[in-house]
Tab-separated table of C-alpha atoms in Angstrom:
chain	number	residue	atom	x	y	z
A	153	UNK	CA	-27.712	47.863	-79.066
A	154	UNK	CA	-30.019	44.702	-78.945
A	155	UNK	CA	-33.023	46.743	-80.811
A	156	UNK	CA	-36.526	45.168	-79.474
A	157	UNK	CA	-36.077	41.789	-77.908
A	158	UNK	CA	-39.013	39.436	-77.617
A	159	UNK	CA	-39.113	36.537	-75.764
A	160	UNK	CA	-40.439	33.732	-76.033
A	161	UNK	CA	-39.936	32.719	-79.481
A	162	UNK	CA	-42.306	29.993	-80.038
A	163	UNK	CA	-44.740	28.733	-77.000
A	164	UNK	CA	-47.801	26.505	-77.140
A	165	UNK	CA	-50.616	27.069	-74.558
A	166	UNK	CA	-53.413	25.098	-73.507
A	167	UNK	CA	-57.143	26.760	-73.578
A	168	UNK	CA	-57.315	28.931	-70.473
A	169	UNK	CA	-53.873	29.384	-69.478
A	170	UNK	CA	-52.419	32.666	-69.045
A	171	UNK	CA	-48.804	33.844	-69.718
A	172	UNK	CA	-46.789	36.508	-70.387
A	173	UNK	CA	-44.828	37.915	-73.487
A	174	UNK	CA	-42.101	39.903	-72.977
A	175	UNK	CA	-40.453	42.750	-75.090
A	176	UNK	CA	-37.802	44.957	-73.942
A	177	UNK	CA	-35.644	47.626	-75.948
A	178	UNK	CA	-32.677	49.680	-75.360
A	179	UNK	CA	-32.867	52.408	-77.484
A	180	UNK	CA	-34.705	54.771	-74.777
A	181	UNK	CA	-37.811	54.918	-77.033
A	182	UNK	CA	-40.811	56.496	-75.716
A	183	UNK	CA	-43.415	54.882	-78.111
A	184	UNK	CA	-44.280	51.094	-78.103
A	185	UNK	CA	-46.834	48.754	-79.245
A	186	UNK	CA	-48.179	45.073	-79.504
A	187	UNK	CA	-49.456	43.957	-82.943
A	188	UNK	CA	-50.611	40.445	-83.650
A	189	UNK	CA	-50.445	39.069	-87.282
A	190	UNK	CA	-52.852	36.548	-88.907
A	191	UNK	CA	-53.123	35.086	-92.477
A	192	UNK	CA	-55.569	37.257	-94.719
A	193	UNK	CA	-55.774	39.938	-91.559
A	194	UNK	CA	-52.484	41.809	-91.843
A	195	UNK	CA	-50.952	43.219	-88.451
A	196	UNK	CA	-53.524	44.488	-85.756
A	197	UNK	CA	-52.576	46.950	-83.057
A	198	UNK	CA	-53.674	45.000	-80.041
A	199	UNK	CA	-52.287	47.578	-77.304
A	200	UNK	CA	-49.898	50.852	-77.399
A	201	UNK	CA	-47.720	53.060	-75.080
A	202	UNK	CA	-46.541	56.438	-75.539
A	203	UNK	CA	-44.363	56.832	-72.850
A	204	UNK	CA	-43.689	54.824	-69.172
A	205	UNK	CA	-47.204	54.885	-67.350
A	206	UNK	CA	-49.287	55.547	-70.217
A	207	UNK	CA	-50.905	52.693	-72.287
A	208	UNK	CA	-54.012	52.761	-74.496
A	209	UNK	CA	-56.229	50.060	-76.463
A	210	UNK	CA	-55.490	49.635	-80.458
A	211	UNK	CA	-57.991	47.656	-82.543
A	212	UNK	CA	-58.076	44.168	-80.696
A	213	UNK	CA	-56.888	44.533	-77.154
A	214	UNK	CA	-59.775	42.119	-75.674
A	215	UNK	CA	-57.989	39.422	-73.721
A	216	UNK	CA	-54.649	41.356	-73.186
A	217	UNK	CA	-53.466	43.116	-70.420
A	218	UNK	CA	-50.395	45.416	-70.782
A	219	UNK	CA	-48.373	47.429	-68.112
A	220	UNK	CA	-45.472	50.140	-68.743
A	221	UNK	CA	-43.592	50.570	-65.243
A	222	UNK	CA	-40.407	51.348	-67.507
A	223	UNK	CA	-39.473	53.073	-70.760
A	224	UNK	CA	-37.668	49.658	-71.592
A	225	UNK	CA	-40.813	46.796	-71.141
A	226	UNK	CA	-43.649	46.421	-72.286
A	227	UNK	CA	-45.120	43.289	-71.508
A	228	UNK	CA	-48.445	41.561	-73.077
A	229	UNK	CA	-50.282	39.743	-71.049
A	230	UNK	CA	-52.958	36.750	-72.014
A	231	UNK	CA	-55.440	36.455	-69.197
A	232	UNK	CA	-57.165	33.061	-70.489
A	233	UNK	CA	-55.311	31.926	-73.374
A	234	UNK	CA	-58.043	31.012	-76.543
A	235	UNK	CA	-57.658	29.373	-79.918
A	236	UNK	CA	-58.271	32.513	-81.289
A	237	UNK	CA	-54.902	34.089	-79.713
A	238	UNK	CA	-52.934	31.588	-81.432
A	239	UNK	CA	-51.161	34.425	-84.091
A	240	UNK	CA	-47.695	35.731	-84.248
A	241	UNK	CA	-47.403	38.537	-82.034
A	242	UNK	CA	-44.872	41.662	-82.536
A	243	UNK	CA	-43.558	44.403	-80.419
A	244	UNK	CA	-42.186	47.407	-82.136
A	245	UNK	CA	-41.015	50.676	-80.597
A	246	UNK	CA	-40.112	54.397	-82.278
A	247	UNK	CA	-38.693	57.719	-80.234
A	248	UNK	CA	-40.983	59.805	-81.791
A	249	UNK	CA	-44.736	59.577	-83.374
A	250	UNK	CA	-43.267	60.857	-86.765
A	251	UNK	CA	-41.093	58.394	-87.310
A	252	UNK	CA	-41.418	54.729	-88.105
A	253	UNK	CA	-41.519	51.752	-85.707
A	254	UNK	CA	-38.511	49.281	-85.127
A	255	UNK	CA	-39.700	45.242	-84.637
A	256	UNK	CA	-38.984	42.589	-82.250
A	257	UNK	CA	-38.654	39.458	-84.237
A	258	UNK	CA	-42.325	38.139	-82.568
A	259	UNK	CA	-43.456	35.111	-80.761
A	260	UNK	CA	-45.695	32.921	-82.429
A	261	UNK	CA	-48.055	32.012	-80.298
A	262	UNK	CA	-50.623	28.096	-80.369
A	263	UNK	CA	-53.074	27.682	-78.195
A	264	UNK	CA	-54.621	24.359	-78.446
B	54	UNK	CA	-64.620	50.112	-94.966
B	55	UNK	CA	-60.579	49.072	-93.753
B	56	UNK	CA	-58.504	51.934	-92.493
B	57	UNK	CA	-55.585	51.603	-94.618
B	58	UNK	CA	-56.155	49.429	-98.467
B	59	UNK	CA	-53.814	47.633	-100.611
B	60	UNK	CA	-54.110	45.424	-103.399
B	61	UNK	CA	-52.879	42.134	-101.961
B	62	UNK	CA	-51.596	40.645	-104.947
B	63	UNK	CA	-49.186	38.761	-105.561
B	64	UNK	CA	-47.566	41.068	-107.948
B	65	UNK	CA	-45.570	38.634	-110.157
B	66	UNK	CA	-42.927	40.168	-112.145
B	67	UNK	CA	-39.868	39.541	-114.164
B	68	UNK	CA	-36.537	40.848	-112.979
B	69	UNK	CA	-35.881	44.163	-114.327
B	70	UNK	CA	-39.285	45.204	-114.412
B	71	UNK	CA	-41.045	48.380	-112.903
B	72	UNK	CA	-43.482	47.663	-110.491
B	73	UNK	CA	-45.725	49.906	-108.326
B	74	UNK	CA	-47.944	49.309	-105.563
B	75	UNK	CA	-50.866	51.639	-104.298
B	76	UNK	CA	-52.327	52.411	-100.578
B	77	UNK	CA	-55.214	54.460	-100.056
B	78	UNK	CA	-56.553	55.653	-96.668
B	79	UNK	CA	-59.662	56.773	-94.865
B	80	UNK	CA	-58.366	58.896	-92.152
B	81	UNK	CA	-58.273	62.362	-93.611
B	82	UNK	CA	-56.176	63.111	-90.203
B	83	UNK	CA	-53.293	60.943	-90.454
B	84	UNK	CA	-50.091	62.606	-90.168
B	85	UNK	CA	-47.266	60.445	-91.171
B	86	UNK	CA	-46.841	57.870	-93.752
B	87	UNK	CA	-44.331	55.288	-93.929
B	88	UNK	CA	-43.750	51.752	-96.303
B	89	UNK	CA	-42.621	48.660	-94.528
B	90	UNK	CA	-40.916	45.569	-95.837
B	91	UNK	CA	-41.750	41.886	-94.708
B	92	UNK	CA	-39.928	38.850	-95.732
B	93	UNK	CA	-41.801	35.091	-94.919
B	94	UNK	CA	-42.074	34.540	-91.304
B	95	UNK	CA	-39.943	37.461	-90.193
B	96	UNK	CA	-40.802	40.909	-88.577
B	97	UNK	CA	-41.948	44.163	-90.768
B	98	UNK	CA	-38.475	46.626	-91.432
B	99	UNK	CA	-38.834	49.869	-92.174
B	100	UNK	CA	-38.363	50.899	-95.809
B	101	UNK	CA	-38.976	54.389	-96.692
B	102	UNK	CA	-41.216	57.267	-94.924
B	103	UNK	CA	-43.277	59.016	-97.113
B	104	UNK	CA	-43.350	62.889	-97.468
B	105	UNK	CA	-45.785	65.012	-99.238
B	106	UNK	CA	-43.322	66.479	-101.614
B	107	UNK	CA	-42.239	62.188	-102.384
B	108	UNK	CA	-39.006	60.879	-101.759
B	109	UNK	CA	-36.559	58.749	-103.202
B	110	UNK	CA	-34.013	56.270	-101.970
B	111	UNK	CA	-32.282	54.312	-104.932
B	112	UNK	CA	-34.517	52.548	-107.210
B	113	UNK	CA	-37.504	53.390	-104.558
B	114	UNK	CA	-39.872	56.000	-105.251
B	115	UNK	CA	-42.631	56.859	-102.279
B	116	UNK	CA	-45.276	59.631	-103.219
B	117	UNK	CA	-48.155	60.837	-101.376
B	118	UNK	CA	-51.215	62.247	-102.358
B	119	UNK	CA	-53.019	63.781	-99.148
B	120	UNK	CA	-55.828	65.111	-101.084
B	121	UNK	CA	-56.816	62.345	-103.134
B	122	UNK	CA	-55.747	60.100	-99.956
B	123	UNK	CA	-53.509	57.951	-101.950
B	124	UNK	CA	-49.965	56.246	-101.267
B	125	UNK	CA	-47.637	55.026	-104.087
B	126	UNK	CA	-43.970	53.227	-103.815
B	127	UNK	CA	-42.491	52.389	-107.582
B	128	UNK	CA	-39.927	49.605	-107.596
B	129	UNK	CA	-37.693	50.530	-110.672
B	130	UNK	CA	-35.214	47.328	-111.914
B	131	UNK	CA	-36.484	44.659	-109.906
B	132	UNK	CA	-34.007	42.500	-108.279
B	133	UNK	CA	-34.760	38.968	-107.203
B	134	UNK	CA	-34.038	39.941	-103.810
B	135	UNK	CA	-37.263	42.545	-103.406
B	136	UNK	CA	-39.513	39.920	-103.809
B	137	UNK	CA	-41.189	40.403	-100.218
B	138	UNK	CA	-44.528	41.631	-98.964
B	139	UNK	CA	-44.770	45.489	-98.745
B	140	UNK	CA	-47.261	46.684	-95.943
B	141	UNK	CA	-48.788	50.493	-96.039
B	142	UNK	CA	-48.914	52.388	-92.699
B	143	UNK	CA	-50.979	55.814	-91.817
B	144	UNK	CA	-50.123	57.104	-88.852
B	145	UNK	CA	-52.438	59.516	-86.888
B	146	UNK	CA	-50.752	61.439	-84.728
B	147	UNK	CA	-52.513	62.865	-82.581
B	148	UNK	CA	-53.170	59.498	-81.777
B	149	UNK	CA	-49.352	58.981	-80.301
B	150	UNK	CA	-48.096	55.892	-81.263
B	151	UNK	CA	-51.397	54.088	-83.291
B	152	UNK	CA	-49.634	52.754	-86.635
B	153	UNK	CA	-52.195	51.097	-88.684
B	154	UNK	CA	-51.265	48.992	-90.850
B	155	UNK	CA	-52.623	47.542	-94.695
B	156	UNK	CA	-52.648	43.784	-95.399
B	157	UNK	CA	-49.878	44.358	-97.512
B	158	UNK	CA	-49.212	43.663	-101.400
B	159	UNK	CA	-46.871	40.157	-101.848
B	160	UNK	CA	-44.421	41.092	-104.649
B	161	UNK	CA	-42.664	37.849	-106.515
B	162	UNK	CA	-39.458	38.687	-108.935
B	163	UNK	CA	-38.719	35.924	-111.083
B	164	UNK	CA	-35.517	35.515	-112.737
């Protein structure tokens, strides 16, 4: 098993461009999330899913779009990339709400 | 007032030593309770879950306090290798899949 796979790694953005980070796992989990992680801030739940169709907003989800058409993806979506999205964003997933989350290894994100 | 608090730190400490970290939380509801592990510029792991009656995995000790609201992991014998960040993380759940998590505490073993 691959475990959570995020792609891209690294990617730089100008102000206003929108893109599209991708996470996809293989363990048939029905929970997953987006955090993003800044210095001094700790890891903020930006968007969640618990199950294909079903999404809801965490803490910060202005300026992100997500979509679950499939237990695998979850993909976050930037509308109109700011300075203030450049972070290192995670995707973690879990098969059930009692148990912990397993992380992607996150794509840190500049927008410039 | 943040959801989940930890003393950031950094905890430094010599190897060998005990060290112990605290977490409170202000969500009488949440259900599960777990501590994570992050090394520089990598993603969170999973360390230890926390159960009410506390739990112990090697020289790891989790306890949990619901009615005082409190989270605890002790580090006994600190190896060089722990030194890390170690996050809290409340989970409500009847809130599915919301994980909130603390800012962490940095822990630095020194030889």
């Amino acid at each position: 098993n691959a475990g959570v796979t995020q792609t891209p790694k690294f990617q730089v953005l100008k102000t206003g461009q929108s893109m599209t980070l991708q996470c996809a796992q293989d363990m048939n989990h029905e929970y997953m999330s987006w955090y993003r992680q800044d210095p001094g801030m700790g890891l903020r739940l930006i968007h969640y899913s618990v199950g294909a169709g079903i999404t809801d907003q965490g803490e910060v989800p202005n300026g992100y779009n997500v979509s679950r058409s499939t237990t695998e993806d979850f993909p976050l979506r930037l509308l109109s990339a700011a300075p203030s999205q450049t972070s290192v964003y995670f995707c973690a997933s879990r098969a059930d709400r009692g148990l912990g989350y397993t992380f992607g290894s996150g794509t840190r994100l500049t927008v410039v | 007032r943040k959801e989940v608090e930890q003393d950031p730190g950094p905890f430094n400490v010599p190897e060998g030593a005990t060290v112990a970290f605290n977490c409170t939380y202000s969500n009488s509801a949440s259900q599960s309770f777990f501590w994570y592990r992050q090394d520089c510029r990598k993603e969170p792991k999973l360390l230890m879950s926390v159960y009410s009656s506390g739990n112990e995995d090697g020289r790891f000790t989790a306890q949990l306090n619901r009615a005082s609201q409190y989270i605890s992991l002790l580090i006994r014998d600190s190896k060089l290798s722990d030194s890390a960040t170690y996050l809290c993380v409340v989970n409500r759940n009847n809130q599915g899949g919301k994980l909130i998590f603390g800012q962490g505490t940095e822990l630095s073993v020194k030889p």
